[in-house]
Amino acid sequence: PALAMPFSVLAEEAAAACTTIEEVGSTGVGALTLAFIIFLVSTAVFAFKGKDAKNKEISYLSIYICGFATISYFAMLSGQGWTIVTGCRQFFYVRYMEWAVTMPMITILLGLVANAEWVTILGAVGANIIQNFAMYIGAISVLSEVKWMWFIITLAGLAGVLLHLSKVFKSAADAKGGAAAELFTKVCWITCILWACYPVVWLFSEGFGSFSVSFEVTVYALLDVLNKVLLCFLILGGVDALDGGNEVSEDNEMA
């Protein structure tokens, strides 16, 4: 298929210069397995609870965030969705395909929690897409100068996302007030810290190649579980607070 040609050509070129390929080991496979099970169970739990959820938008987003992650980890666990990149490393491009879907969805989820305007939510999504695109292109870049230029673009995109979350979204949540504002503050800082870790892992894996493929896979799996499962559980657990946020604000105005 035409869609698979760039990956196959990349693999052939890298393989031609490689006598051995560094692939994921038993530790990495264990991490992939555990993450797959966690995402699968979480998706099932969210889907089961979704029928009685008070906020359907947040419920559906949580289901699909973990659902897409389940598919991605199943592909990696099945030995699919990877190619060979410079340094003779196994590179799971399917991870970036999943991030291109789930990270914008997480951004939208946080925007809904904060009660932010859609124009600012879409602005944050745009910055998130830039970050993920630059991380992927940087990972498959052959020339060192080009790779690090893409890394700079990655950091710029990340800065845009974090600025939206910590400033624009938080202002909207604070304006809403009440328990909803407290919930957003908690999930916002968790997200900011976790998302800031992704470029660090990239720097020492796809960047310098210092981390082994197994360690890279393990750390990414841990970040993904915290970034998706923990975040969605916290938000769904605070749905009552979200529904009560407007009542709190109204009570404050009347006072």
mmCIF file of C-alpha atoms in Angstrom:
data_model
loop_
_atom_site.group_PDB
_atom_site.id
_atom_site.type_symbol
_atom_site.label_atom_id
_atom_site.label_comp_id
_atom_site.label_asym_id
_atom_site.label_seq_id
_atom_site.Cartn_x
_atom_site.Cartn_y
_atom_site.Cartn_z
ATOM 1 C CA PRO A 1 0.000 0.000 0.000
ATOM 2 C CA ALA A 2 1.097 3.541 -0.722
ATOM 3 C CA LEU A 3 0.646 4.563 2.919
ATOM 4 C CA ALA A 4 3.169 1.964 4.066
ATOM 5 C CA MET A 5 5.819 2.922 1.499
ATOM 6 C CA PRO A 6 7.552 5.659 3.553
ATOM 7 C CA PHE A 7 7.960 3.271 6.482
ATOM 8 C CA SER A 8 9.148 0.366 4.330
ATOM 9 C CA VAL A 9 11.666 2.538 2.478
ATOM 10 C CA LEU A 10 12.911 3.924 5.804
ATOM 11 C CA ALA A 11 13.320 0.419 7.179
ATOM 12 C CA GLU A 12 15.186 -0.801 4.090
ATOM 13 C CA GLU A 13 17.608 2.134 4.156
ATOM 14 C CA ALA A 14 18.317 1.741 7.872
ATOM 15 C CA ALA A 15 18.617 -2.026 7.665
ATOM 16 C CA ALA A 16 21.121 -1.777 4.848
ATOM 17 C CA ALA A 17 23.596 -0.092 7.206
ATOM 18 C CA CYS A 18 22.818 -2.269 10.235
ATOM 19 C CA THR A 19 24.274 -5.673 11.021
ATOM 20 C CA THR A 20 22.310 -5.894 14.270
ATOM 21 C CA ILE A 21 19.164 -4.126 15.410
ATOM 22 C CA GLU A 22 18.432 -3.063 18.976
ATOM 23 C CA GLU A 23 14.917 -4.313 19.704
ATOM 24 C CA VAL A 24 12.696 -4.233 22.745
ATOM 25 C CA GLY A 25 13.690 -6.811 25.362
ATOM 26 C CA SER A 26 11.787 -8.759 27.998
ATOM 27 C CA THR A 27 11.460 -5.757 30.314
ATOM 28 C CA GLY A 28 9.947 -3.672 27.545
ATOM 29 C CA VAL A 29 7.604 -6.473 26.505
ATOM 30 C CA GLY A 30 6.485 -6.783 30.119
ATOM 31 C CA ALA A 31 5.773 -3.045 30.246
ATOM 32 C CA LEU A 32 3.822 -3.224 26.982
ATOM 33 C CA THR A 33 1.789 -6.150 28.296
ATOM 34 C CA LEU A 34 0.981 -4.479 31.598
ATOM 35 C CA ALA A 35 0.064 -1.186 29.910
ATOM 36 C CA PHE A 36 -2.156 -2.998 27.387
ATOM 37 C CA ILE A 37 -4.048 -4.768 30.188
ATOM 38 C CA ILE A 38 -4.465 -1.535 32.176
ATOM 39 C CA PHE A 39 -5.756 0.356 29.131
ATOM 40 C CA LEU A 40 -8.087 -2.481 28.135
ATOM 41 C CA VAL A 41 -9.601 -2.783 31.615
ATOM 42 C CA SER A 42 -9.870 1.001 31.966
ATOM 43 C CA THR A 43 -11.654 1.293 28.632
ATOM 44 C CA ALA A 44 -14.117 -1.401 29.679
ATOM 45 C CA VAL A 45 -14.727 0.298 33.049
ATOM 46 C CA PHE A 46 -15.268 3.702 31.437
ATOM 47 C CA ALA A 47 -17.636 2.195 28.859
ATOM 48 C CA PHE A 48 -19.625 0.387 31.574
ATOM 49 C CA LYS A 49 -19.919 3.514 33.710
ATOM 50 C CA GLY A 50 -20.579 5.701 30.681
ATOM 51 C CA LYS A 51 -24.245 4.735 30.377
ATOM 52 C CA ASP A 52 -24.954 6.401 33.727
ATOM 53 C CA ALA A 53 -22.438 9.232 33.387
ATOM 54 C CA LYS A 54 -23.721 12.720 34.102
ATOM 55 C CA ASN A 55 -21.395 14.338 31.585
ATOM 56 C CA LYS A 56 -21.477 12.337 28.356
ATOM 57 C CA GLU A 57 -18.803 14.420 26.610
ATOM 58 C CA ILE A 58 -16.218 13.724 29.295
ATOM 59 C CA SER A 59 -17.286 10.079 29.477
ATOM 60 C CA TYR A 60 -16.918 9.501 25.719
ATOM 61 C CA LEU A 61 -13.559 11.256 25.602
ATOM 62 C CA SER A 62 -12.264 9.089 28.457
ATOM 63 C CA ILE A 63 -13.455 5.928 26.703
ATOM 64 C CA TYR A 64 -11.800 6.790 23.400
ATOM 65 C CA ILE A 65 -8.587 8.126 24.933
ATOM 66 C CA CYS A 66 -7.967 4.798 26.653
ATOM 67 C CA GLY A 67 -9.477 2.859 23.744
ATOM 68 C CA PHE A 68 -7.023 4.265 21.196
ATOM 69 C CA ALA A 69 -4.172 3.618 23.634
ATOM 70 C CA THR A 70 -5.338 0.006 23.972
ATOM 71 C CA ILE A 71 -5.172 -0.447 20.199
ATOM 72 C CA SER A 72 -1.722 1.156 20.042
ATOM 73 C CA TYR A 73 -0.275 -1.053 22.767
ATOM 74 C CA PHE A 74 -1.830 -4.133 21.232
ATOM 75 C CA ALA A 75 -0.063 -3.287 17.962
ATOM 76 C CA MET A 76 3.302 -2.819 19.697
ATOM 77 C CA LEU A 77 2.816 -5.967 21.755
ATOM 78 C CA SER A 78 2.027 -7.863 18.537
ATOM 79 C CA GLY A 79 5.273 -6.694 16.934
ATOM 80 C CA GLN A 80 3.543 -4.266 14.573
ATOM 81 C CA GLY A 81 3.804 -0.555 13.945
ATOM 82 C CA TRP A 82 7.582 -0.251 14.041
ATOM 83 C CA THR A 83 10.516 0.338 11.747
ATOM 84 C CA ILE A 84 14.296 0.852 11.973
ATOM 85 C CA VAL A 85 15.779 4.313 12.407
ATOM 86 C CA THR A 86 19.268 5.794 12.533
ATOM 87 C CA GLY A 87 21.354 4.085 15.189
ATOM 88 C CA CYS A 88 19.875 0.695 14.284
ATOM 89 C CA ARG A 89 17.093 1.125 16.832
ATOM 90 C CA GLN A 90 13.596 -0.267 16.767
ATOM 91 C CA PHE A 91 11.207 2.673 16.465
ATOM 92 C CA PHE A 92 7.491 2.305 17.253
ATOM 93 C CA TYR A 93 5.865 4.854 14.973
ATOM 94 C CA VAL A 94 2.416 3.549 15.983
ATOM 95 C CA ARG A 95 2.960 5.330 19.307
ATOM 96 C CA TYR A 96 3.048 8.665 17.505
ATOM 97 C CA MET A 97 -0.064 7.782 15.528
ATOM 98 C CA GLU A 98 -1.862 7.203 18.821
ATOM 99 C CA TRP A 99 -0.497 10.379 20.407
ATOM 100 C CA ALA A 100 -1.703 12.367 17.394
ATOM 101 C CA VAL A 101 -5.237 11.299 18.363
ATOM 102 C CA THR A 102 -5.211 10.965 22.150
ATOM 103 C CA MET A 103 -3.212 14.032 23.182
ATOM 104 C CA PRO A 104 -5.539 16.469 21.358
ATOM 105 C CA MET A 105 -8.443 14.575 22.933
ATOM 106 C CA ILE A 106 -6.868 15.036 26.375
ATOM 107 C CA THR A 107 -6.481 18.733 25.593
ATOM 108 C CA ILE A 108 -10.161 18.950 24.696
ATOM 109 C CA LEU A 109 -11.027 17.028 27.873
ATOM 110 C CA LEU A 110 -9.111 19.509 30.004
ATOM 111 C CA GLY A 111 -10.718 22.394 28.151
ATOM 112 C CA LEU A 112 -14.172 21.051 28.976
ATOM 113 C CA VAL A 113 -13.226 20.623 32.629
ATOM 114 C CA ALA A 114 -11.987 24.227 32.715
ATOM 115 C CA ASN A 115 -15.096 25.464 30.862
ATOM 116 C CA ALA A 116 -12.757 27.199 28.401
ATOM 117 C CA GLU A 117 -13.932 28.728 25.131
ATOM 118 C CA TRP A 118 -13.618 26.525 22.057
ATOM 119 C CA VAL A 119 -11.346 28.988 20.284
ATOM 120 C CA THR A 120 -8.745 28.616 23.049
ATOM 121 C CA ILE A 121 -9.249 24.853 23.200
ATOM 122 C CA LEU A 122 -8.559 24.611 19.466
ATOM 123 C CA GLY A 123 -5.507 26.832 19.897
ATOM 124 C CA ALA A 124 -4.114 24.404 22.466
ATOM 125 C CA VAL A 125 -4.928 21.459 20.196
ATOM 126 C CA GLY A 126 -3.015 23.129 17.355
ATOM 127 C CA ALA A 127 0.078 23.555 19.523
ATOM 128 C CA ASN A 128 -0.246 19.932 20.631
ATOM 129 C CA ILE A 129 -0.365 18.717 17.036
ATOM 130 C CA ILE A 130 2.775 20.722 16.231
ATOM 131 C CA GLN A 131 4.572 19.148 19.185
ATOM 132 C CA ASN A 132 3.669 15.569 18.245
ATOM 133 C CA PHE A 133 4.401 16.079 14.546
ATOM 134 C CA ALA A 134 7.816 17.581 15.305
ATOM 135 C CA MET A 135 8.685 14.757 17.735
ATOM 136 C CA TYR A 136 7.856 12.158 15.099
ATOM 137 C CA ILE A 137 9.743 13.842 12.238
ATOM 138 C CA GLY A 138 12.701 14.454 14.530
ATOM 139 C CA ALA A 139 12.779 10.789 15.516
ATOM 140 C CA ILE A 140 13.070 9.598 11.915
ATOM 141 C CA SER A 141 15.461 12.350 10.784
ATOM 142 C CA VAL A 142 18.850 11.158 9.533
ATOM 143 C CA LEU A 143 20.799 14.418 9.677
ATOM 144 C CA SER A 144 21.676 15.498 13.202
ATOM 145 C CA GLU A 145 21.160 19.199 12.485
ATOM 146 C CA VAL A 146 17.664 18.530 11.166
ATOM 147 C CA LYS A 147 16.801 16.290 14.125
ATOM 148 C CA TRP A 148 17.670 18.975 16.659
ATOM 149 C CA MET A 149 15.815 21.640 14.731
ATOM 150 C CA TRP A 150 12.711 19.462 14.993
ATOM 151 C CA PHE A 151 13.381 19.074 18.708
ATOM 152 C CA ILE A 152 13.385 22.866 19.098
ATOM 153 C CA ILE A 153 10.039 22.975 17.290
ATOM 154 C CA THR A 154 8.822 20.257 19.659
ATOM 155 C CA LEU A 155 9.703 22.402 22.655
ATOM 156 C CA ALA A 156 7.969 25.404 21.083
ATOM 157 C CA GLY A 157 4.797 23.376 20.563
ATOM 158 C CA LEU A 158 4.983 22.042 24.122
ATOM 159 C CA ALA A 159 5.426 25.570 25.475
ATOM 160 C CA GLY A 160 2.281 26.628 23.620
ATOM 161 C CA VAL A 161 0.279 23.750 25.087
ATOM 162 C CA LEU A 162 1.507 24.289 28.644
ATOM 163 C CA LEU A 163 0.830 28.017 28.385
ATOM 164 C CA HIS A 164 -2.756 27.328 27.357
ATOM 165 C CA LEU A 165 -3.278 24.831 30.174
ATOM 166 C CA SER A 166 -1.618 26.748 33.002
ATOM 167 C CA LYS A 167 -2.782 30.251 32.042
ATOM 168 C CA VAL A 168 -5.759 30.381 29.668
ATOM 169 C CA PHE A 169 -7.565 27.234 30.780
ATOM 170 C CA LYS A 170 -6.841 27.900 34.443
ATOM 171 C CA SER A 171 -8.263 31.414 34.184
ATOM 172 C CA ALA A 172 -11.468 29.958 32.771
ATOM 173 C CA ALA A 173 -11.607 27.359 35.553
ATOM 174 C CA ASP A 174 -10.971 29.994 38.228
ATOM 175 C CA ALA A 175 -13.775 32.107 36.771
ATOM 176 C CA LYS A 176 -16.095 29.121 37.084
ATOM 177 C CA GLY A 177 -14.975 28.671 40.682
ATOM 178 C CA GLY A 178 -15.924 26.101 43.256
ATOM 179 C CA ALA A 179 -14.929 22.456 43.320
ATOM 180 C CA ALA A 180 -14.588 22.430 39.533
ATOM 181 C CA ALA A 181 -11.732 24.948 39.738
ATOM 182 C CA GLU A 182 -10.010 22.815 42.368
ATOM 183 C CA LEU A 183 -10.385 19.723 40.192
ATOM 184 C CA PHE A 184 -8.929 21.469 37.156
ATOM 185 C CA THR A 185 -5.969 22.812 39.128
ATOM 186 C CA LYS A 186 -5.101 19.271 40.209
ATOM 187 C CA VAL A 187 -5.423 17.607 36.796
ATOM 188 C CA CYS A 188 -3.788 20.568 35.034
ATOM 189 C CA TRP A 189 -0.535 20.336 36.973
ATOM 190 C CA ILE A 190 -0.456 16.555 36.703
ATOM 191 C CA THR A 191 -0.791 16.905 32.925
ATOM 192 C CA CYS A 192 1.802 19.673 32.647
ATOM 193 C CA ILE A 193 4.391 17.669 34.595
ATOM 194 C CA LEU A 194 3.754 14.468 32.623
ATOM 195 C CA TRP A 195 3.762 16.168 29.219
ATOM 196 C CA ALA A 196 7.021 17.915 30.052
ATOM 197 C CA CYS A 197 8.558 14.471 30.626
ATOM 198 C CA TYR A 198 7.870 13.219 27.087
ATOM 199 C CA PRO A 199 10.511 15.409 25.351
ATOM 200 C CA VAL A 200 13.011 14.434 28.067
ATOM 201 C CA VAL A 201 12.515 10.746 27.283
ATOM 202 C CA TRP A 202 12.697 11.551 23.558
ATOM 203 C CA LEU A 203 15.958 13.441 24.105
ATOM 204 C CA PHE A 204 17.738 10.409 25.584
ATOM 205 C CA SER A 205 16.093 7.768 23.378
ATOM 206 C CA GLU A 206 15.198 8.946 19.883
ATOM 207 C CA GLY A 207 17.602 11.882 20.323
ATOM 208 C CA PHE A 208 20.925 10.768 21.790
ATOM 209 C CA GLY A 209 20.114 7.053 21.819
ATOM 210 C CA SER A 210 21.362 6.779 25.411
ATOM 211 C CA PHE A 211 18.328 4.875 26.671
ATOM 212 C CA SER A 212 17.871 1.293 25.570
ATOM 213 C CA VAL A 213 14.751 0.525 23.533
ATOM 214 C CA SER A 214 13.346 -1.479 26.447
ATOM 215 C CA PHE A 215 13.882 1.369 28.913
ATOM 216 C CA GLU A 216 12.380 3.833 26.436
ATOM 217 C CA VAL A 217 9.295 1.647 25.981
ATOM 218 C CA THR A 218 8.932 1.168 29.735
ATOM 219 C CA VAL A 219 9.118 4.873 30.575
ATOM 220 C CA TYR A 220 6.738 5.828 27.762
ATOM 221 C CA ALA A 221 4.302 3.155 28.977
ATOM 222 C CA LEU A 222 4.417 4.558 32.520
ATOM 223 C CA LEU A 223 3.851 8.113 31.269
ATOM 224 C CA ASP A 224 0.985 6.985 29.028
ATOM 225 C CA VAL A 225 -0.803 5.142 31.839
ATOM 226 C CA LEU A 226 -0.509 8.107 34.194
ATOM 227 C CA ASN A 227 -1.357 10.614 31.474
ATOM 228 C CA LYS A 228 -4.482 8.786 30.343
ATOM 229 C CA VAL A 229 -5.823 6.316 32.903
ATOM 230 C CA LEU A 230 -5.043 8.285 36.065
ATOM 231 C CA LEU A 231 -6.183 11.550 34.501
ATOM 232 C CA CYS A 232 -9.482 10.143 33.229
ATOM 233 C CA PHE A 233 -10.263 8.451 36.551
ATOM 234 C CA LEU A 234 -9.610 11.701 38.409
ATOM 235 C CA ILE A 235 -11.802 13.704 36.052
ATOM 236 C CA LEU A 236 -14.652 11.185 35.940
ATOM 237 C CA GLY A 237 -14.496 10.945 39.711
ATOM 238 C CA GLY A 238 -15.001 14.712 39.882
ATOM 239 C CA VAL A 239 -17.996 14.910 37.547
ATOM 240 C CA ASP A 240 -20.251 15.761 40.489
ATOM 241 C CA ALA A 241 -17.954 18.651 41.305
ATOM 242 C CA LEU A 242 -18.168 19.860 37.705
ATOM 243 C CA ASP A 243 -21.950 19.812 37.805
ATOM 244 C CA GLY A 244 -21.937 21.654 41.103
ATOM 245 C CA GLY A 245 -19.425 24.282 39.994
ATOM 246 C CA ASN A 246 -22.013 26.574 38.430
ATOM 247 C CA GLU A 247 -24.206 26.324 41.525
ATOM 248 C CA VAL A 248 -21.291 27.372 43.686
ATOM 249 C CA SER A 249 -20.550 30.306 41.416
ATOM 250 C CA GLU A 250 -24.197 31.395 41.464
ATOM 251 C CA ASP A 251 -24.288 31.183 45.245
ATOM 252 C CA ASN A 252 -21.183 33.342 45.454
ATOM 253 C CA GLU A 253 -22.707 35.955 43.137
ATOM 254 C CA MET A 254 -25.926 36.065 45.185
ATOM 255 C CA ALA A 255 -23.896 36.509 48.348
#
